[in-house]
Coordinates of C-alpha atoms (C1' of nucleotides) in Angstrom, one line a residue:
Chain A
X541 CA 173.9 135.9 150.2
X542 CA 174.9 135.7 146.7
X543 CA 171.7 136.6 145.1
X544 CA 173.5 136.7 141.6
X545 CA 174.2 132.8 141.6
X546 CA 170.8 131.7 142.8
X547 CA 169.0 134.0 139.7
X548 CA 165.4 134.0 140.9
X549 CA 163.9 134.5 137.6
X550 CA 160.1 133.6 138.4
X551 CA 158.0 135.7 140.1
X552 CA 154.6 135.3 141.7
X553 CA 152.2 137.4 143.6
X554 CA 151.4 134.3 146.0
X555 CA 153.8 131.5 146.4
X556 CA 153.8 128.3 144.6
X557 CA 154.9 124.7 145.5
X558 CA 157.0 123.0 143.5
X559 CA 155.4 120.2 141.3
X560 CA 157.1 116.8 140.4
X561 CA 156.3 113.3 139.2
X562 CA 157.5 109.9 140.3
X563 CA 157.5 106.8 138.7
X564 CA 156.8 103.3 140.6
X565 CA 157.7 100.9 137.6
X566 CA 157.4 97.4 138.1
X567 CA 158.5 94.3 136.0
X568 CA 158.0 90.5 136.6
X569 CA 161.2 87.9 136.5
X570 CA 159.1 85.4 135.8
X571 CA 158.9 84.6 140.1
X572 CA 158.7 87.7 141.9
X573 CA 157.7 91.5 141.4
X574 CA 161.0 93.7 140.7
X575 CA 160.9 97.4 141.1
X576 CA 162.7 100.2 139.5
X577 CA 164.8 102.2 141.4
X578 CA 167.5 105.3 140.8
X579 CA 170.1 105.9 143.0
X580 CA 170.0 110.0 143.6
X581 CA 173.3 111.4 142.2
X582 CA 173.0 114.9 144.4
X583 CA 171.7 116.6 147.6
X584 CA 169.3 116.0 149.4
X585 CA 169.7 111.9 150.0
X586 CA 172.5 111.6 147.8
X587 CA 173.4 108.0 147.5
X588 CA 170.1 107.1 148.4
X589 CA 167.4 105.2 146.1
X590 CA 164.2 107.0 145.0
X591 CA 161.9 106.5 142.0
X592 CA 163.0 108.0 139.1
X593 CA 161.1 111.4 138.7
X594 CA 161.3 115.2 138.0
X595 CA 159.7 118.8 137.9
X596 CA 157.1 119.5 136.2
X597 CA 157.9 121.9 132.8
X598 CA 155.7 124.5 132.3
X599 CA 154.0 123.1 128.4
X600 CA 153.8 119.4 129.5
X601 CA 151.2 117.4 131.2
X602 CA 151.9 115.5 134.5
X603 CA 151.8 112.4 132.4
X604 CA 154.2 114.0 129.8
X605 CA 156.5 114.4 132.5
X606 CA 156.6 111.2 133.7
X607 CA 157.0 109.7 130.3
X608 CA 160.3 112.3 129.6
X609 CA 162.1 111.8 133.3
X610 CA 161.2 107.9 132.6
X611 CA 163.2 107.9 129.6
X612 CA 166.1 110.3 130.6
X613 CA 166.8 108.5 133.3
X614 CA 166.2 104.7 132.9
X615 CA 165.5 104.8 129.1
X616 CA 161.9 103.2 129.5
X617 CA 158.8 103.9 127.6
X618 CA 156.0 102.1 129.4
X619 CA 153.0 102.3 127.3
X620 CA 150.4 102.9 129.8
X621 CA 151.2 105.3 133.1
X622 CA 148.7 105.4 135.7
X623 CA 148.0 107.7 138.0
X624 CA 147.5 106.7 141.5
X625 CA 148.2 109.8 144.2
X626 CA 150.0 113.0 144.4
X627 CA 151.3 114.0 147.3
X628 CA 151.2 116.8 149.6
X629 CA 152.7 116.6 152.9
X630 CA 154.4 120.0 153.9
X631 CA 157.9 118.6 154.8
X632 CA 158.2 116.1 152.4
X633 CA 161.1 118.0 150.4
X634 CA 163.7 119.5 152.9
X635 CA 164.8 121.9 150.1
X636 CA 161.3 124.1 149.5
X637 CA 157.4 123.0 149.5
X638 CA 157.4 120.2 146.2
X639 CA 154.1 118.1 145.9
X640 CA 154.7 115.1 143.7
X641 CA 152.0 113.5 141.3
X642 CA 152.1 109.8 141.4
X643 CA 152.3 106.9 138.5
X644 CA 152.7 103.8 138.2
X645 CA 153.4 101.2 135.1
X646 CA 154.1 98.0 134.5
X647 CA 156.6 97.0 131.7
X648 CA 157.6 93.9 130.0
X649 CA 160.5 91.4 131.7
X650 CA 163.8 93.0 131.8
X651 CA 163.8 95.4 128.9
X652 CA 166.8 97.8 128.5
X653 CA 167.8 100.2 131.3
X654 CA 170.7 103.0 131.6
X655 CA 170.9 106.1 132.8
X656 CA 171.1 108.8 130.9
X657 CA 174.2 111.1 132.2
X658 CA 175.4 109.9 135.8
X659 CA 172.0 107.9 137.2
X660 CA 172.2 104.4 138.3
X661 CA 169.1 102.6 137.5
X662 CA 168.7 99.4 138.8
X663 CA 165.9 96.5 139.4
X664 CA 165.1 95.9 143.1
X665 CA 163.4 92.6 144.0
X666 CA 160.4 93.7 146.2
X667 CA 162.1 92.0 149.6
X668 CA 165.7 93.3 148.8
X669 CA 164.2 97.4 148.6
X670 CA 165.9 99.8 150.6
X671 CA 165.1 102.2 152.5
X672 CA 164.3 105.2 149.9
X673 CA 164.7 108.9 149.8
X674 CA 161.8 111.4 150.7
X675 CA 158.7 109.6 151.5
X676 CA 159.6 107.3 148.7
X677 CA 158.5 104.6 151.3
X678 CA 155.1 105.7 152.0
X679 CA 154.2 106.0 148.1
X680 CA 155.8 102.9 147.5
X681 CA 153.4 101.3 149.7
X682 CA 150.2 103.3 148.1
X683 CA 151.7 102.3 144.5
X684 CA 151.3 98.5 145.9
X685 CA 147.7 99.2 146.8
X686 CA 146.5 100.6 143.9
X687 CA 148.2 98.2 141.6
X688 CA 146.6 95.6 143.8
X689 CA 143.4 97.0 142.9
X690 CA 144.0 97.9 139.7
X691 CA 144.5 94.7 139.0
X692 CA 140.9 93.3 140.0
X693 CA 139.6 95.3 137.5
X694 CA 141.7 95.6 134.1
X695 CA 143.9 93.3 133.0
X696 CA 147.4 94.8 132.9
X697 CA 148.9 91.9 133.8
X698 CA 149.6 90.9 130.5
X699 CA 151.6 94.1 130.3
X700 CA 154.1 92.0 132.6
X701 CA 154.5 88.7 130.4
X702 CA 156.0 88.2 126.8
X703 CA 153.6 87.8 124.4
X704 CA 153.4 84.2 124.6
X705 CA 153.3 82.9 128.3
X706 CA 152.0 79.9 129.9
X707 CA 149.1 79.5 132.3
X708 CA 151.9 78.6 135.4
X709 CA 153.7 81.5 134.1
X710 CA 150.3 84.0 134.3
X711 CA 149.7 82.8 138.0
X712 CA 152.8 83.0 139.4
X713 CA 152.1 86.4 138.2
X714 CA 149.1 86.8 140.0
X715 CA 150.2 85.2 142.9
X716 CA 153.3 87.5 142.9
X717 CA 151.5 90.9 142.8
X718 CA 148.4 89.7 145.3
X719 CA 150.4 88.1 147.8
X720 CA 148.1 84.9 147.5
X721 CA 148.1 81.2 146.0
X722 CA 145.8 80.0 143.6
X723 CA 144.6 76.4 142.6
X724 CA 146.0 75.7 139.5
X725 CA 142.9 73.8 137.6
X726 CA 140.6 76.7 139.0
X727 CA 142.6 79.5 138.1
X728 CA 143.0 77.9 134.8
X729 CA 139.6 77.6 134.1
X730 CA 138.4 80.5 135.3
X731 CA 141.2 82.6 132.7
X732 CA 139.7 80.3 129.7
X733 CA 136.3 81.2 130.4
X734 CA 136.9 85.0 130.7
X735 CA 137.1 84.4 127.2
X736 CA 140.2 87.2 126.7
X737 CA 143.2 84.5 126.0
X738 CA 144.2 82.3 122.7
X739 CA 146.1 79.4 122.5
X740 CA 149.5 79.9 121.1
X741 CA 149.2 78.1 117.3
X742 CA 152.6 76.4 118.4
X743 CA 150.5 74.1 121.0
X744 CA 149.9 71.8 118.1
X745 CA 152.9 71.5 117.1
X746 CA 153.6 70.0 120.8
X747 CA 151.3 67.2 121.2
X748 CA 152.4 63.8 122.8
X749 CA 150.9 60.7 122.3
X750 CA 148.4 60.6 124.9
X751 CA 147.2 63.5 123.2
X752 CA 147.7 66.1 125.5
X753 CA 150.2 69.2 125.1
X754 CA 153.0 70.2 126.6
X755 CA 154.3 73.1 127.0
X756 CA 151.0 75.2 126.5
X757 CA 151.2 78.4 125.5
X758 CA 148.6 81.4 125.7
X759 CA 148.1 84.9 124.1
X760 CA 146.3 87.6 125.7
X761 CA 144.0 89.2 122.8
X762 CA 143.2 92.6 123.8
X763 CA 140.3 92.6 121.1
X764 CA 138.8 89.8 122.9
X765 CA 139.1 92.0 126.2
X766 CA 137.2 94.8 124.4
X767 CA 134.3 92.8 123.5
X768 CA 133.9 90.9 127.0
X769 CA 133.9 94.5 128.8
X770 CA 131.0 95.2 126.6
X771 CA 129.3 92.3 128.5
X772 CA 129.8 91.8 131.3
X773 CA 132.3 93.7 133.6
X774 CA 135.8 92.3 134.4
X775 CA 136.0 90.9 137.9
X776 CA 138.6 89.1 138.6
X777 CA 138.3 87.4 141.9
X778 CA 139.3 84.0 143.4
Chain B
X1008 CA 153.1 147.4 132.8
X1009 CA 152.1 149.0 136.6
X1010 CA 154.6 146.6 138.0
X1011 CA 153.7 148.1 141.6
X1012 CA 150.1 147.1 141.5
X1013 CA 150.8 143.4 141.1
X1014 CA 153.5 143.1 143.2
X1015 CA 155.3 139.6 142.8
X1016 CA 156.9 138.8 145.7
X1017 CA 157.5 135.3 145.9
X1018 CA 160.6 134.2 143.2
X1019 CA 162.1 130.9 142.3
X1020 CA 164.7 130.0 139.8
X1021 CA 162.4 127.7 137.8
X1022 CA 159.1 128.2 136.9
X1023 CA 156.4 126.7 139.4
X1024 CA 152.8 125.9 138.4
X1025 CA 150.1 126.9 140.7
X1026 CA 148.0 124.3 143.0
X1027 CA 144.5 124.3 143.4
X1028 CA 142.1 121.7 145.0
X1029 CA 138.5 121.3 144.0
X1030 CA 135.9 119.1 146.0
X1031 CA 133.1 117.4 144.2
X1032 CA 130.3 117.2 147.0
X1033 CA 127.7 114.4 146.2
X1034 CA 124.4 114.4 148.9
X1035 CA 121.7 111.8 148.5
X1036 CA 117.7 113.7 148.5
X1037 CA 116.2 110.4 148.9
X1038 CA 115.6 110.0 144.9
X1039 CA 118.7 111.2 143.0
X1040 CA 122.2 112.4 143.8
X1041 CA 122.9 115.9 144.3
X1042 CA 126.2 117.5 143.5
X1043 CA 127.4 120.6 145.0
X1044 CA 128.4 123.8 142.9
X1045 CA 129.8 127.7 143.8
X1046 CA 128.7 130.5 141.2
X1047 CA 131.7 132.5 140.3
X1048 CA 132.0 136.1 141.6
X1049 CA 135.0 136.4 139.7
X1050 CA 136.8 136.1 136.0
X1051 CA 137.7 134.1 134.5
X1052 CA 134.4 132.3 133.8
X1053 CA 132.6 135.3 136.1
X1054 CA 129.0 133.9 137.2
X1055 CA 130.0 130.2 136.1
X1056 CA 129.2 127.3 138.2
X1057 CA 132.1 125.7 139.7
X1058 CA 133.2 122.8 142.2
X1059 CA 134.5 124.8 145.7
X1060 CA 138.0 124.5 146.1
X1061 CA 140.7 127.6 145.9
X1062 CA 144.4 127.8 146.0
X1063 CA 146.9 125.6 148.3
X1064 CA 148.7 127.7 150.9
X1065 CA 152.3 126.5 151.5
X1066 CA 151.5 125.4 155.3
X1067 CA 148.8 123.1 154.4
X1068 CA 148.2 119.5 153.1
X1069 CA 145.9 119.1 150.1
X1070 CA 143.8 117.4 152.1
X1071 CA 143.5 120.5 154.0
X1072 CA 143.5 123.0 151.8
X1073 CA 140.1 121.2 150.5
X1074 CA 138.7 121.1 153.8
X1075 CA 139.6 125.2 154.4
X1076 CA 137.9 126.0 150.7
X1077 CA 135.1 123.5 151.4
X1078 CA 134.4 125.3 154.8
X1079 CA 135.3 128.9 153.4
X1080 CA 132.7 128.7 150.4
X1081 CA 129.5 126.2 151.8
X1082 CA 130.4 125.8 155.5
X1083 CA 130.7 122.0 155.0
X1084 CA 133.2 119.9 156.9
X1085 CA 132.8 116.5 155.5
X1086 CA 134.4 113.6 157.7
X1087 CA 135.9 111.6 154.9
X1088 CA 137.5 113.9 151.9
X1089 CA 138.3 111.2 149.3
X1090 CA 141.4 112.6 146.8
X1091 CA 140.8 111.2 143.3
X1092 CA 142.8 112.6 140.6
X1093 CA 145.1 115.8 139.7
X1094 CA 144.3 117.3 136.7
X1095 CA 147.2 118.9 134.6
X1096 CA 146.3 120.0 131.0
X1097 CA 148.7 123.1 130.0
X1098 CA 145.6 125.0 129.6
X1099 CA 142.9 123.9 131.4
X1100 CA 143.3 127.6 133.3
X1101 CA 143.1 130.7 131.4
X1102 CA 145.5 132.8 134.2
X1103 CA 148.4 130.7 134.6
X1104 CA 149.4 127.2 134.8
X1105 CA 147.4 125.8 137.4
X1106 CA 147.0 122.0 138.5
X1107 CA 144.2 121.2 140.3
X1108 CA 144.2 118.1 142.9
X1109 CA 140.4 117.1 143.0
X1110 CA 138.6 115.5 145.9
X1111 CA 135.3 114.0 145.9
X1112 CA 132.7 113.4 149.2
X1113 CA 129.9 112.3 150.5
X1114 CA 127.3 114.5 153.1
X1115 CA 124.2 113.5 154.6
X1116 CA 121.0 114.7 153.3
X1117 CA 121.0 118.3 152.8
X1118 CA 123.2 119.9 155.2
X1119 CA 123.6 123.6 155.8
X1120 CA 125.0 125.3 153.1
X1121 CA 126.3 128.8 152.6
X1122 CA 128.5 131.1 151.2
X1123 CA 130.8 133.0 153.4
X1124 CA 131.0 136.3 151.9
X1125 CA 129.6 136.6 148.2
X1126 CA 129.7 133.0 147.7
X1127 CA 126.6 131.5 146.3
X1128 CA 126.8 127.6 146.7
X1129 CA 123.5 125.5 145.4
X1130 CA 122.5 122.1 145.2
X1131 CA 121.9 120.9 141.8
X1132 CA 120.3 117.2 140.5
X1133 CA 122.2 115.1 138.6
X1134 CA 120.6 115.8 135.2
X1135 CA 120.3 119.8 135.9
X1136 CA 123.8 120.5 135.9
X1137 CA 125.1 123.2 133.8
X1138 CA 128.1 123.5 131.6
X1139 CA 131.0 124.3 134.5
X1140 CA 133.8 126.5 134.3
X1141 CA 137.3 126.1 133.1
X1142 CA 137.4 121.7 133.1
X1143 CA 135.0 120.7 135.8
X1144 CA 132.9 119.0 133.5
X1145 CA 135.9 116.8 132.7
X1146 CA 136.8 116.4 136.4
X1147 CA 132.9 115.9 137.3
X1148 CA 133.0 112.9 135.1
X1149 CA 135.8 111.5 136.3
X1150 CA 134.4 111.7 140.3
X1151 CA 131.7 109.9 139.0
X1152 CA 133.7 106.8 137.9
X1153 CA 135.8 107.4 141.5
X1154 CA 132.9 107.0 143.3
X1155 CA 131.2 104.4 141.5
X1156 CA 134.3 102.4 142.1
X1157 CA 134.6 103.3 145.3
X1158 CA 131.7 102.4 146.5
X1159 CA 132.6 98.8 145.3
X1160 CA 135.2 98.5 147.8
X1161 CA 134.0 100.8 150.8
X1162 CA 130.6 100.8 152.2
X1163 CA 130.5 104.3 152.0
X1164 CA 126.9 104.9 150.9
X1165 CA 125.8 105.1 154.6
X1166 CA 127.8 108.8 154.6
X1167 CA 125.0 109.9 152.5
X1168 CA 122.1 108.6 154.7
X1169 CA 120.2 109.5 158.5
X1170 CA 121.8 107.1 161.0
X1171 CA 118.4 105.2 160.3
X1172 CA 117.0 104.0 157.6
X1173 CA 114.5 101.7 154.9
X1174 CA 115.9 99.0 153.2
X1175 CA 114.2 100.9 149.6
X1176 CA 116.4 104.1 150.7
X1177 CA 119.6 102.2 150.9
X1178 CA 118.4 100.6 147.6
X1179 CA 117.5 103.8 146.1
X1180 CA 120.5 105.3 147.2
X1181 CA 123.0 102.5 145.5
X1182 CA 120.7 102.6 142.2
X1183 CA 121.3 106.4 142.2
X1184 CA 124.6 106.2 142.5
X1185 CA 125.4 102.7 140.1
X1186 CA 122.9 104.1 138.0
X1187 CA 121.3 100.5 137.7
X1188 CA 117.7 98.4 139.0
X1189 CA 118.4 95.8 142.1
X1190 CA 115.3 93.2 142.8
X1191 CA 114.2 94.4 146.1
X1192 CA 114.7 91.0 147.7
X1193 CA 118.2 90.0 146.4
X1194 CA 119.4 93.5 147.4
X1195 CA 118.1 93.4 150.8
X1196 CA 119.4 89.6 151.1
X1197 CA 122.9 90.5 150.1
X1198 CA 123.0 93.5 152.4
X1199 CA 122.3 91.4 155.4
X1200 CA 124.2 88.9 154.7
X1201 CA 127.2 91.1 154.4
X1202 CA 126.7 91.7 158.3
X1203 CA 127.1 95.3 158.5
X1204 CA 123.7 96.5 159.6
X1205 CA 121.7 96.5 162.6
X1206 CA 117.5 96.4 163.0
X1207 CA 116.9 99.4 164.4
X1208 CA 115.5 99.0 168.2
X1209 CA 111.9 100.6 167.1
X1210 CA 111.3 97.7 164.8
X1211 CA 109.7 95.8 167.7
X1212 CA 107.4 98.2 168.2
X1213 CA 106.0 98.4 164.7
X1214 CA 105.1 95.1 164.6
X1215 CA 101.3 93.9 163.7
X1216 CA 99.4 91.0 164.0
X1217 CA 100.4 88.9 161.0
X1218 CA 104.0 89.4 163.0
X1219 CA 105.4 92.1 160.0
X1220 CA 107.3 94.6 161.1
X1221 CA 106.6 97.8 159.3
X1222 CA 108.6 101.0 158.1
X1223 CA 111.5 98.9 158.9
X1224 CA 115.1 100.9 159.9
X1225 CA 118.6 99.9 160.1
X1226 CA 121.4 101.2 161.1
X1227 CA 125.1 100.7 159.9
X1228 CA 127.6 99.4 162.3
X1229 CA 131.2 100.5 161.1
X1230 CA 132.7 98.1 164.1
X1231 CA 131.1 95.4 162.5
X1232 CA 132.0 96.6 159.3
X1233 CA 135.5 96.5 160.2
X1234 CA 135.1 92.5 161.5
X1235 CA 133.9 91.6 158.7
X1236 CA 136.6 92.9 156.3
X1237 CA 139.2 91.4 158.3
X1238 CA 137.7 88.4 157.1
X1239 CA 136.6 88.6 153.3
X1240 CA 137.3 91.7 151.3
X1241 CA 134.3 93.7 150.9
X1242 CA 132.9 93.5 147.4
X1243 CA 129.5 95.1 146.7
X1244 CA 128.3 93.1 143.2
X1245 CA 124.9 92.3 141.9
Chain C
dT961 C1' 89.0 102.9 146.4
dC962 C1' 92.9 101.9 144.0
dA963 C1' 97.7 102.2 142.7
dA964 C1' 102.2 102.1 144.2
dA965 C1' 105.5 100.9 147.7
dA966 C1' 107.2 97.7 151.0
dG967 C1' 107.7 93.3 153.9
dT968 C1' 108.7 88.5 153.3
dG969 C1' 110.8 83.0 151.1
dT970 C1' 111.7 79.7 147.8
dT971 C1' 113.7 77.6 143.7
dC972 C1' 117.1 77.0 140.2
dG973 C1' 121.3 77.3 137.8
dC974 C1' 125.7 78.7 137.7
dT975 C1' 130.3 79.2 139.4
dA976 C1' 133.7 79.2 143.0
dT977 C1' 136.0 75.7 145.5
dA978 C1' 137.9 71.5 146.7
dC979 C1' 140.1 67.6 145.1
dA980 C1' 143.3 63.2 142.2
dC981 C1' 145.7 61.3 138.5
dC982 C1' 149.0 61.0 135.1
dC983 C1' 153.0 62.6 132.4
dA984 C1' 157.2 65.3 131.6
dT985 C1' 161.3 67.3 133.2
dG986 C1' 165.5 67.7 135.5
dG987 C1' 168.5 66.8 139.3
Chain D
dC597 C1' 165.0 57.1 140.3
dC598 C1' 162.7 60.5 142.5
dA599 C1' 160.9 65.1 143.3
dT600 C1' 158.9 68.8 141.3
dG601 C1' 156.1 71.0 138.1
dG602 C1' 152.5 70.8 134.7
dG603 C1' 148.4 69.1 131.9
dT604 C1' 143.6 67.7 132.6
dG605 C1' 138.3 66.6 134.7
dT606 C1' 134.7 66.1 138.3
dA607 C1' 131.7 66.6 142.3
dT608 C1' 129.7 69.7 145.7
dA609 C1' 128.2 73.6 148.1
dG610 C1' 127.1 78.3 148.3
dC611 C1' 125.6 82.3 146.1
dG612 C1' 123.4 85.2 142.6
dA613 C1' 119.2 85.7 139.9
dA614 C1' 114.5 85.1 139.0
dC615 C1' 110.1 85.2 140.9
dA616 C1' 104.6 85.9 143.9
dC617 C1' 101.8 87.2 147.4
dT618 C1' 100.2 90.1 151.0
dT619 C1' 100.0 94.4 153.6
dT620 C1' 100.5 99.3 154.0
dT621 C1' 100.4 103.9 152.5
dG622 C1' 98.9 107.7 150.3
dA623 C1' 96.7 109.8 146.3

DNA sequence: TCAAAAGTGTTCGCTATACACCCATGG
DNA sequence: CCATGGGTGTATAGCGAACACTTTTGA
């Protein structure tokens, strides 16, 4: 045993697991739910896809964490990370006892991804994933649920869609990430009356001669969120 | 520096944060909500209230590392441990860097509680709770939210109740927990309707001449419970 | 004896749901 | 030209919300 090349520098009276973060990100093409994805440059499951993720440092949060492997290794800033599970199983790591906190986020189309050094970042449509490292499957699956029922309660959907977006556009969405189909007039009406969208001020500009628009775009006003909360809670159910 | 008398014996080559669990016990004294606390014997935050909960060992789950603690310091076995949210500020531990992964439950009534060795573990009413130590009160908050969510989605109100019971105790015990006022009849109507619950066989014998039962029990039935959700999603909303 | 709790049904209004037509777009 | 997608309105049924009277219990 080399001891010298394996300097064990950090010493505790009782033993400690190791502590990561992962990162289920997902996007919308504007049809399905996509999925980030990093291809593992090193043992254990080298070649294989995981979500992107790291150890813990000792002076950051778990959320700080996220945020800095996020960036180094697909260049993503998502603006809000949630927190779903960590995970604890004893063999879940072959190399030593690592329990991984959780996050998901959702982020905006297609922006910009690269590695940083040698990773492979890449956008997975949800029935193309493969198999994944560790037991990147089974939180995979709990990231589904909880944005599932995230989703019923706040909406980060909009977190998904460019600013402007039309109302087709917002339920294929839905439809997308609850695994359901919607009627369009009652979907529609039901968004409108939640009173948290605008019209786009370009819908004027595209009125035809029967008078109706085309093209309709909508804006989700956060401000307009706020004050409905204050209400009446946000349910949304169909 | 006595090196000898705190002997570290477990090293790693990069620093490794500690893991606690804490449970945040909710019973139900037929008016309000109880939580459950432990009185430190120890510093930091000596003679403190706290939730139970104590250090993961490396051949253990979270989930049953909480159990052990939970069993260790109020002899409580829960059926249903309910993980909620790791906590991970830098210095939310005075020691070392610990992260904490926090569970909340449910127990009927009042079960037997007691400390194991010095341990002092006490029921305390909502509004009598002290100031905790290191960030329960943070953490307590937060299991509030959990559960009020939770209990949204999962019928799991009955885990704080007698196998039988009133109509007005089930009511009481979702105003307790929602913090909100249900008419008596909508409430009851909703909760039948929902098909989870059973009359209770003694009803017929309670019955008097203007054909009324009275004291009226009822029983949940998690098999029916489980039809029904396979069905329509469960959604307690008044 | 009296106040508070508990058992029991009905009505109304809203909203979720189901549904049809016309126009625009693109192949 | 035709198929697909998108813009718009109405009718109905079911559920949530409001509400009153009587009996029972216990102070």
């Amino acid at each position: 045993m080399k001891e010298k090349e394996e300097q064990k520098e950090y010493s505790y009276k009782h033993p400690h697991p190791a502590v990561t973060t992962d990162c289920v990100i997902f996007c919308f093409d504007g049809k399905e739910l996509n999925v980030l994805l990093v291809q593992r440059g090193v043992e254990p499951f080298k070649g294989a896809w995981a979500f992107p993720g790291g150890f813990l440092h000792m002076d950051e949060t778990a959320n700080q964490c996220a945020l800095r492997e996020l960036k180094e290794e697909t260049n993503l800033s998502p603006e809000h990370l949630e927190q779903f599970h960590t995970f604890t199983d004893v063999d879940r790591d072959p190399r030593e006892r690592v329990i991984t906190i959780a996050y998901f986020a959702l982020v905006k189309k297609r922006e910009v991804i690269g590695g940083d050094d040698a990773t492979v970042a890449k956008w997975f449509k949800m029935n193309e994933i493969p198999r994944l490292a560790f037991d990147h499957d089974f939180i995979f699956r709990k990231a589904l649920t909880a944005l599932k029922e995230k989703i019923h309660f706040e909406p980060i959907g909009f977190e998904l869609l460019d600013e402007e977006f039309s109302m087709p556009d917002l339920q294929r969405l839905y439809e997308a990430i609850l695994d359901v189909k919607f009627d369009r007039r009652n979907f529609q009406k039901k968004m409108i009356q939640m009173d948290i969208l605008e019209e786009s001020p370009s819908n004027e500009k595209n009125v035809n001669k029967t008078g109706r628009s085309k093209n309709k775009k909508w804006r989700f006003i956060p401000q307009k969120y706020e004050d409905m909360k204050r209400q009446k809670a946000f349910r949304l159910e169909f």
